Short mmCIF file of C-alpha atoms in Angstrom, two decimals:
data_model
loop_
_atom_site.label_atom_id
_atom_site.label_comp_id
_atom_site.label_asym_id
_atom_site.label_seq_id
_atom_site.Cartn_x
_atom_site.Cartn_y
_atom_site.Cartn_z
CA UNK L 1453 27.00 54.92 -31.95
CA UNK L 1454 29.08 51.68 -32.19
CA UNK L 1455 29.08 51.43 -28.37
CA UNK L 1456 25.38 52.31 -27.96
CA UNK L 1457 24.10 49.37 -30.07
CA UNK L 1458 25.72 46.60 -27.90
CA UNK L 1459 24.45 48.30 -24.74
CA UNK L 1460 20.83 48.48 -26.19
CA UNK L 1461 21.06 44.75 -27.16
CA UNK L 1462 22.24 43.85 -23.68
CA UNK L 1463 19.59 45.98 -22.05
CA UNK L 1464 16.88 44.35 -24.16
CA UNK L 1465 18.24 40.80 -23.25
CA UNK L 1466 18.33 41.71 -19.59
CA UNK L 1467 14.69 42.65 -19.76
CA UNK L 1468 13.70 39.65 -21.89
CA UNK L 1469 15.55 36.90 -20.00
CA UNK L 1470 13.46 36.93 -16.78
CA UNK L 1471 10.22 36.81 -18.87
CA UNK L 1472 11.62 33.66 -20.66
CA UNK L 1473 12.71 31.85 -17.48
CA UNK L 1474 10.26 29.17 -16.33
CA UNK L 1475 8.74 29.70 -12.84
CA UNK L 1476 9.20 26.83 -10.44
CA UNK L 1477 6.22 24.46 -10.49
CA UNK L 1478 4.44 23.45 -7.32
CA UNK L 1479 4.93 19.72 -6.64
CA UNK L 1480 1.80 17.56 -7.34
CA UNK L 1481 -0.54 17.06 -4.41
CA UNK L 1482 -0.60 13.41 -4.73
CA UNK L 1483 2.16 10.83 -5.25
CA UNK L 1484 1.92 9.16 -8.67
CA UNK L 1485 -0.83 6.59 -8.73
CA UNK L 1486 -2.57 4.22 -11.03
CA UNK L 1487 -6.28 4.54 -11.52
CA UNK L 1488 -6.69 1.05 -9.93
CA UNK L 1489 -4.60 1.78 -6.81
CA UNK L 1490 -6.70 1.21 -3.71
CA UNK L 1491 -5.15 4.16 -1.83
CA UNK L 1492 -3.63 7.55 -2.58
CA UNK L 1493 -0.99 9.51 -0.61
CA UNK L 1494 -1.13 13.29 -0.26
CA UNK L 1495 2.29 14.81 -0.57
CA UNK L 1496 1.39 17.94 1.48
CA UNK L 1497 -0.54 16.35 4.46
CA UNK L 1498 1.13 12.91 4.28
CA UNK L 1499 -2.20 11.37 4.76
CA UNK L 1500 -3.19 8.20 2.96
CA UNK L 1501 -6.72 8.07 1.68
CA UNK L 1502 -8.70 4.96 0.86
CA UNK L 1503 -10.07 5.19 -2.69
CA UNK L 1504 -12.27 2.06 -2.83
CA UNK L 1505 -14.02 1.43 0.51
CA UNK L 1506 -16.44 4.25 0.24
CA UNK L 1507 -19.03 4.14 3.01
CA UNK L 1508 -22.47 5.42 2.00
CA UNK L 1509 -25.77 6.08 3.64
CA UNK L 1510 -24.41 5.46 7.12
CA UNK L 1511 -24.69 6.92 10.59
CA UNK L 1512 -21.52 8.40 12.13
CA UNK L 1513 -21.01 5.35 14.35
CA UNK L 1514 -21.23 2.93 11.40
CA UNK L 1515 -18.87 5.14 9.36
CA UNK L 1516 -16.42 5.44 12.22
CA UNK L 1517 -16.38 1.67 12.91
CA UNK L 1518 -16.08 0.81 9.21
CA UNK L 1519 -13.01 3.14 8.83
CA UNK L 1520 -11.38 1.60 11.85
CA UNK L 1521 -11.14 -1.79 10.04
CA UNK L 1522 -9.25 -0.31 7.08
CA UNK L 1523 -5.49 0.11 6.56
CA UNK L 1524 -4.73 -2.91 8.82
CA UNK L 1525 -7.09 -1.58 11.54
CA UNK L 1526 -5.40 1.92 11.56
CA UNK L 1527 -8.01 3.69 9.46
CA UNK L 1528 -10.23 6.46 10.85
CA UNK L 1529 -12.58 9.24 9.81
CA UNK L 1530 -10.79 12.40 8.92
CA UNK L 1531 -11.05 15.70 10.76
CA UNK L 1532 -12.85 18.53 8.88
CA UNK L 1533 -9.53 20.10 8.22
CA UNK L 1534 -8.20 17.01 6.62
CA UNK L 1535 -11.28 16.39 4.56
CA UNK L 1536 -11.13 19.97 3.28
CA UNK L 1537 -7.66 19.19 1.71
CA UNK L 1538 -9.35 17.01 -0.91
CA UNK L 1539 -12.03 19.50 -1.71
CA UNK L 1540 -11.62 20.78 -5.29
CA UNK L 1541 -12.56 24.48 -5.47
CA UNK L 1542 -13.26 24.13 -9.17
CA UNK L 1543 -16.36 21.93 -9.42
CA UNK L 1544 -16.79 19.56 -12.44
CA UNK L 1545 -19.98 18.18 -13.87
CA UNK L 1546 -20.77 14.53 -13.97
CA UNK L 1547 -23.74 12.67 -15.37
CA UNK L 1548 -24.99 10.19 -12.79
CA UNK L 1549 -28.27 8.39 -12.19
CA UNK L 1550 -30.02 10.27 -15.08
CA UNK L 1551 -28.96 13.78 -14.07
CA UNK L 1552 -25.97 16.13 -14.07
CA UNK L 1553 -24.39 16.62 -10.66
CA UNK L 1554 -21.60 19.05 -9.59
CA UNK L 1555 -18.70 17.52 -7.73
CA UNK L 1556 -16.04 19.38 -5.77
CA UNK L 1557 -13.54 16.57 -5.38
CA UNK L 1558 -10.46 15.74 -7.44
CA UNK L 1559 -11.98 13.67 -10.25
CA UNK L 1560 -8.69 11.94 -11.08
CA UNK L 1561 -7.82 10.93 -7.55
CA UNK L 1562 -11.28 10.11 -6.11
CA UNK L 1563 -13.83 9.82 -8.90
CA UNK L 1564 -12.96 6.37 -10.37
CA UNK L 1565 -15.34 3.57 -11.14
CA UNK L 1566 -17.03 3.68 -7.80
CA UNK L 1567 -17.18 7.45 -7.91
CA UNK L 1568 -17.83 9.86 -5.07
CA UNK L 1569 -21.60 10.13 -4.46
CA UNK L 1570 -22.63 13.65 -3.55
CA UNK L 1571 -26.18 12.92 -2.40
CA UNK L 1572 -25.12 13.14 1.32
CA UNK L 1573 -22.33 15.09 3.04
CA UNK L 1574 -19.22 13.29 4.29
CA UNK L 1575 -18.58 12.47 8.00
CA UNK L 1576 -15.62 13.76 9.95
CA UNK L 1577 -14.45 13.17 13.48
CA UNK L 1578 -14.57 16.94 14.31
CA UNK L 1579 -17.32 17.94 16.84
CA UNK L 1580 -19.69 20.75 15.89
CA UNK L 1581 -21.79 22.92 18.18
CA UNK L 1582 -24.97 21.47 19.83
CA UNK L 1583 -23.67 17.87 20.04
CA UNK L 1584 -23.37 17.56 16.29
CA UNK L 1585 -20.43 16.56 14.05
CA UNK L 1586 -18.99 18.51 11.13
CA UNK L 1587 -19.64 17.02 7.61
CA UNK L 1588 -18.55 18.21 4.24
CA UNK L 1589 -20.84 18.46 1.26
CA UNK L 1590 -18.80 17.72 -1.91
CA UNK L 1591 -21.50 19.08 -4.22
CA UNK L 1592 -21.43 22.63 -2.69
CA UNK L 1593 -18.22 22.73 -0.63
CA UNK L 1594 -20.25 23.60 2.46
CA UNK L 1595 -19.43 22.45 5.99
CA UNK L 1596 -22.67 21.08 7.45
CA UNK L 1597 -23.25 20.16 11.14
CA UNK L 1598 -25.26 16.94 11.55
CA UNK L 1599 -26.42 14.72 14.34
CA UNK L 1600 -24.51 11.39 14.63
CA UNK L 1601 -27.78 9.53 14.05
CA UNK L 1602 -28.37 11.08 10.68
CA UNK L 1603 -27.10 9.52 7.48
CA UNK L 1604 -23.93 10.46 5.56
CA UNK L 1605 -21.09 9.14 3.42
CA UNK L 1606 -17.48 8.68 4.53
CA UNK L 1607 -14.00 8.55 3.09
CA UNK L 1608 -11.39 6.98 5.32
CA UNK L 1609 -7.86 8.02 6.00
CA UNK L 1610 -4.78 7.07 7.98
#
């Protein structure tokens, strides 16, 4: 009996120890940033996103040209794959312009004072069928093909 008790205690500890151990945490997606930082760096894609120069209500050509002037003339429109990396799959509600809107973008990283309007989808550089370009709607998470002459918003990257 004296030998059985220590074995039971050791067995219980062997079972309990893995449960008490902390699982490794995923690294944060973005490098540490201040809410006033003009850019944010993605640790996974290594892309640097502009947080301030939001282009709104623009055709694809205007958005593309506007992005090219950012980051010391090295800015560009993201691809659809790149833009999807900042899509937040857990939408949050925000009260804007007298109504509640749902946003599917990281509210800490991209929803500061200027915010991220979700009235129009966001341009990408990725071609879509029928001469259109892919856009991403941050209110629904849907990829939407649009003609370059239609209006959209843009976030620039390098």
